[in-house]
């Protein structure tokens, strides 16, 4: 029954055919169970493990690599090669791909846990009325029409419509659905609100929420998937994960690279058709296969095999740095996504605020003798920790607040007229509440006021352990007085009272709504003398004015406290005793904003990131909080910037689009609205980060580009998120964004480094093929360069220091190419030099080396016809391993110098020296050590077809390699002087790599 909240109690009972005094009969239960099903969330079909594994290989670059590995392996076997060398290349490629796939499978498996965690919020048992009698049954056996009794501490087992109130009030903590910090009061009357959200459905008990006060009966109107919890599950189930911006750019780069590779491979093969019939190849077919092997080697050279592993490693290193900032990353790709976030949709309660009610203002009568003088005190401290300072009107600290009579009695009343518990949790290292947030706030106030007596009481309290300090002052008052009777809060009185005895004195302490307490007060306590005076009309008017100011202007939740002497011997209280009270004071409390939030939000704005506060609270409360934060001071008026969910839904589509571009506050929302907001922003090509902590936030967290859960939040929210804030602090998001931007900059640097290196390898093979000289590098040598010599420095580039102005730049556009325009030209130049230097090393050995044959260049070009004609040299010199070793070493060393070029995109090595990143220096040293090992250790040199080099050969390697630094320094100089930008106008389009598609919807 979807509209039970709008129906009267008799209508709902008639709909299910149930009598409120007897409940359902067994036959009705069986019929309803058949119609509506079981009261449990259905199990979702899990993606088979083998499908998850195969999904990781659904990438064009990966498919090309696998094909290249298989073809290389087959051709090696066709040529009759056996042994370890035949398996090295395909084995290493597949090992890299398997490691990358494992990371992907683990990430996707974690995402499915959110749906499983949702089951933890289902109640296990329920007290049900059937066949005229109550019994405790498993909650899964409930059916619509069942009448269920709930009381304090009960977890609501299904969506239910209230039908009877068995206490003065019934309050439910439904924060997991609405995010509101205070409990919601339930009533019997039907709701007339149009487009009612959860907060408006005051007669509905929602599945998974907890009763915190009172007792009542309700009829089940929704079970299983047809509950509020079920709708959240369905929303999560139908939310597709978005590809991260970097993943999209890498996919585009892969498609672009695949086309280039295919074109160059075909070109090399076609260019050499004339050589197919050379006798050295054993015929046309043999020549075709030989040059096809060269084309495959070219593919291996062009594909950066180490890229997935290096990206994963760099992101993993970033997660460690972010963990130190209290941002725990659950999904590696989300690290980079933070860097291009354009909008942060921030939950209010618990993220911008502490989610802990705290007394911030106190109002008492200071003096009456010099004319009525009302004074206010402010209270610091924004958590449940009993740590805070009370300040007077002038902002001066009160050294001993308990010496002031009004504050003294205020603390006494707060401790005694209270049913909550404040305790210290050593496991979480924080103070926690049991009971109503407002009552716990009063307990904390009593601790801050302290105790009367010695001047050293403050320092003595600070010496207590945290467990003892939690309620030391409250326990003092509870030991001083004995509670005799309690008059519970009721909706008509809007107050509660307790009768306490101390020696020969009986005092009634009362607290409640200010209007109720004030109307029952005949006297008021003076703070200067401790005397009581008659409550005059002027004092009453002034107190009411302060109350309205607290509530309206500062949106504080106000309570008034009072007391009354009761004649000795009275053992119980009645509402008739709640008159002629003595007014003690007025307290204003709120869920306070975190102290760090203001600066964090200003940092977001300077970084070009818009913040939208999203909350289930009402509009005025949320707007007041935004003003307190101070980050929205630039908005003179919230008109056009603040919308409730229903107001936004009523706007025409065009106005909704405009509203989204200006929105700063979104109130009275429920789960579907949060997800809708994320989708709408993504349609406008925004990169959206969504924060949340409740079950209600899970669908939006899953849908957002990056979902950020609170460390104190629900397990469901954490499982649906990409990142968890250990300290629940919005400021940690800003620090994580800065880290994400730095990680992307470093990721971009090592991608560019690998591209330029691979361009060099392609140029090397292509030039050798065009010139008709022997193969300069074997495929296994190319693989060594790609995986080991490229991989280590590329990973170390990820340790480049964060730029000082990283949070002053606007977010990068989602369609920004990794390498574009002038920058791509720069790396073409570098790549071309790398390739030509490698070929030059090979040719040098044949033509000029003292250890080589010193052949004429023509002889080198006609190497393949050597067996068919007379020569002055043996044909076996073309099988010598020296020339390819020189080429391979040139390629390794030139790429080490090129790695130094990537310490910065445009800054000279004279400004950012190599030792600014010692990890890079260390990786270069380790890479060279590994390379020397394969040259001089016999088993490895045989495996990689290399041989030791002489000092003369090493000098040529250095001469050919070092100029890459000079070339890049010149190109960086032009970049800094903006010549690069002018050059970019010569291209018809801004970037040579394909632009990104519109944001996936």
Tab-separated table of C-alpha atoms in Angstrom, residues 461-631:
chain	number	residue	atom	x	y	z
A	461	UNK	CA	38.798	17.191	36.362
A	462	UNK	CA	41.400	17.239	33.591
A	463	UNK	CA	43.487	14.672	35.489
A	464	UNK	CA	40.718	12.043	35.270
A	465	UNK	CA	40.792	9.262	32.699
A	466	UNK	CA	38.518	9.794	29.710
A	467	UNK	CA	36.206	7.046	30.921
A	468	UNK	CA	35.824	8.723	34.326
A	469	UNK	CA	35.641	12.225	32.858
A	470	UNK	CA	32.742	11.357	30.537
A	471	UNK	CA	30.096	11.846	33.260
A	472	UNK	CA	31.972	12.767	36.424
A	473	UNK	CA	29.968	15.935	37.149
A	474	UNK	CA	26.680	14.286	36.197
A	475	UNK	CA	27.402	11.390	38.564
A	476	UNK	CA	28.220	13.911	41.306
A	477	UNK	CA	24.746	15.450	41.027
A	478	UNK	CA	23.082	12.041	40.784
A	479	UNK	CA	24.849	11.017	43.994
A	480	UNK	CA	23.808	14.243	45.734
A	481	UNK	CA	20.128	13.723	44.911
A	482	UNK	CA	17.826	10.729	44.885
A	483	UNK	CA	15.219	10.587	42.132
A	484	UNK	CA	11.772	9.851	43.536
A	485	UNK	CA	9.424	10.318	40.624
A	486	UNK	CA	9.509	11.187	36.918
A	487	UNK	CA	6.809	12.850	34.870
A	488	UNK	CA	7.541	11.874	31.269
A	489	UNK	CA	7.396	14.220	28.324
A	490	UNK	CA	3.988	14.455	26.657
A	491	UNK	CA	2.930	16.169	23.459
A	492	UNK	CA	0.323	18.322	25.159
A	493	UNK	CA	2.604	19.508	28.020
A	494	UNK	CA	5.817	19.599	25.902
A	495	UNK	CA	7.963	19.174	29.019
A	496	UNK	CA	9.254	16.598	31.514
A	497	UNK	CA	9.908	16.811	35.242
A	498	UNK	CA	11.729	14.819	37.926
A	499	UNK	CA	11.293	14.916	41.688
A	500	UNK	CA	14.573	14.723	43.626
A	501	UNK	CA	15.414	14.587	47.338
A	502	UNK	CA	18.543	15.959	48.984
A	503	UNK	CA	18.635	15.605	52.773
A	504	UNK	CA	15.601	17.614	53.952
A	505	UNK	CA	14.874	19.284	50.618
A	506	UNK	CA	12.635	18.122	47.740
A	507	UNK	CA	13.114	19.831	44.393
A	508	UNK	CA	11.315	19.328	41.099
A	509	UNK	CA	13.481	19.990	38.052
A	510	UNK	CA	11.767	20.589	34.714
A	511	UNK	CA	12.843	21.040	31.135
A	512	UNK	CA	10.876	21.510	27.938
A	513	UNK	CA	9.779	23.813	25.172
A	514	UNK	CA	10.432	27.453	26.191
A	515	UNK	CA	6.825	28.532	25.606
A	516	UNK	CA	5.564	25.733	27.887
A	517	UNK	CA	8.082	26.363	30.673
A	518	UNK	CA	7.736	30.175	30.590
A	519	UNK	CA	3.953	30.011	30.827
A	520	UNK	CA	4.298	27.978	34.042
A	521	UNK	CA	6.951	30.176	35.701
A	522	UNK	CA	6.083	32.729	38.393
A	523	UNK	CA	9.658	33.465	39.505
A	524	UNK	CA	13.113	33.700	38.008
A	525	UNK	CA	16.580	33.019	39.415
A	526	UNK	CA	19.092	35.890	39.444
A	527	UNK	CA	22.618	35.046	38.382
A	528	UNK	CA	24.390	37.725	40.404
A	529	UNK	CA	22.963	36.990	43.862
A	530	UNK	CA	21.268	33.599	43.609
A	531	UNK	CA	17.987	35.128	44.808
A	532	UNK	CA	14.621	34.600	43.112
A	533	UNK	CA	12.375	37.426	41.985
A	534	UNK	CA	8.908	37.603	40.541
A	535	UNK	CA	8.658	36.989	36.810
A	536	UNK	CA	7.527	40.362	35.455
A	537	UNK	CA	5.894	40.925	32.097
A	538	UNK	CA	8.965	42.779	30.821
A	539	UNK	CA	11.295	39.910	31.777
A	540	UNK	CA	8.935	37.397	30.174
A	541	UNK	CA	8.790	39.469	26.982
A	542	UNK	CA	12.587	39.795	26.872
A	543	UNK	CA	13.071	36.034	27.355
A	544	UNK	CA	10.532	35.273	24.642
A	545	UNK	CA	12.344	37.718	22.362
A	546	UNK	CA	15.669	35.933	23.007
A	547	UNK	CA	14.020	32.573	22.407
A	548	UNK	CA	12.600	33.679	19.049
A	549	UNK	CA	15.974	35.178	18.115
A	550	UNK	CA	17.721	31.891	18.926
A	551	UNK	CA	15.172	29.859	16.976
A	552	UNK	CA	14.600	32.101	13.958
A	553	UNK	CA	17.893	33.903	13.354
A	554	UNK	CA	20.304	31.242	14.560
A	555	UNK	CA	18.014	28.207	14.074
A	556	UNK	CA	18.970	26.846	17.485
A	557	UNK	CA	16.882	24.151	19.088
A	558	UNK	CA	15.830	25.761	22.380
A	559	UNK	CA	14.979	24.277	25.748
A	560	UNK	CA	14.042	26.092	28.950
A	561	UNK	CA	14.972	24.772	32.415
A	562	UNK	CA	13.172	25.466	35.680
A	563	UNK	CA	12.830	24.186	39.256
A	564	UNK	CA	10.416	24.253	42.173
A	565	UNK	CA	10.582	23.377	45.871
A	566	UNK	CA	8.137	20.582	46.702
A	567	UNK	CA	6.796	19.917	50.225
A	568	UNK	CA	8.567	17.053	51.994
A	569	UNK	CA	6.770	13.735	51.954
A	570	UNK	CA	5.373	13.973	48.418
A	571	UNK	CA	6.356	10.822	46.548
A	572	UNK	CA	4.930	11.409	43.072
A	573	UNK	CA	4.397	14.116	40.509
A	574	UNK	CA	1.382	15.128	38.477
A	575	UNK	CA	0.904	17.801	35.796
A	576	UNK	CA	-0.715	19.968	38.476
A	577	UNK	CA	2.679	20.304	40.170
A	578	UNK	CA	4.142	21.928	37.066
A	579	UNK	CA	3.117	25.467	37.966
A	580	UNK	CA	4.634	28.374	39.893
A	581	UNK	CA	8.049	27.300	38.660
A	582	UNK	CA	11.279	29.247	39.050
A	583	UNK	CA	12.896	29.903	35.695
A	584	UNK	CA	16.610	28.996	35.624
A	585	UNK	CA	17.669	29.667	32.054
A	586	UNK	CA	17.288	29.108	28.351
A	587	UNK	CA	19.711	26.976	26.321
A	588	UNK	CA	20.106	26.954	22.560
A	589	UNK	CA	21.685	23.951	20.890
A	590	UNK	CA	22.496	22.854	17.390
A	591	UNK	CA	24.405	20.301	15.406
A	592	UNK	CA	27.431	22.621	15.082
A	593	UNK	CA	29.504	23.094	11.931
A	594	UNK	CA	33.022	21.706	11.992
A	595	UNK	CA	35.662	24.335	12.610
A	596	UNK	CA	37.716	23.358	9.543
A	597	UNK	CA	34.815	23.491	7.078
A	598	UNK	CA	34.950	27.205	6.231
A	599	UNK	CA	38.565	27.188	5.021
A	600	UNK	CA	38.041	23.879	3.240
A	601	UNK	CA	35.071	25.208	1.284
A	602	UNK	CA	36.923	28.410	0.397
A	603	UNK	CA	39.769	26.227	-0.919
A	604	UNK	CA	37.243	24.409	-3.085
A	605	UNK	CA	35.975	27.662	-4.527
A	606	UNK	CA	39.475	28.937	-5.308
A	607	UNK	CA	40.112	25.611	-7.040
A	608	UNK	CA	37.024	26.059	-9.211
A	609	UNK	CA	35.022	23.363	-7.417
A	610	UNK	CA	31.394	24.119	-6.618
A	611	UNK	CA	29.921	22.798	-3.361
A	612	UNK	CA	26.241	21.879	-3.110
A	613	UNK	CA	24.991	21.138	0.405
A	614	UNK	CA	22.464	18.292	0.298
A	615	UNK	CA	20.355	17.534	3.367
A	616	UNK	CA	17.093	16.106	4.603
A	617	UNK	CA	16.694	19.018	7.018
A	618	UNK	CA	14.286	21.873	6.421
A	619	UNK	CA	15.283	24.838	4.311
A	620	UNK	CA	15.663	27.508	7.004
A	621	UNK	CA	17.854	25.333	9.253
A	622	UNK	CA	20.132	24.418	6.354
A	623	UNK	CA	20.416	28.035	5.151
A	624	UNK	CA	21.324	29.143	8.653
A	625	UNK	CA	24.068	26.528	8.846
A	626	UNK	CA	25.457	27.637	5.469
A	627	UNK	CA	25.650	31.195	6.783
A	628	UNK	CA	27.435	29.977	9.931
A	629	UNK	CA	30.002	28.143	7.827
A	630	UNK	CA	30.805	31.455	6.182
A	631	UNK	CA	31.651	29.907	2.839
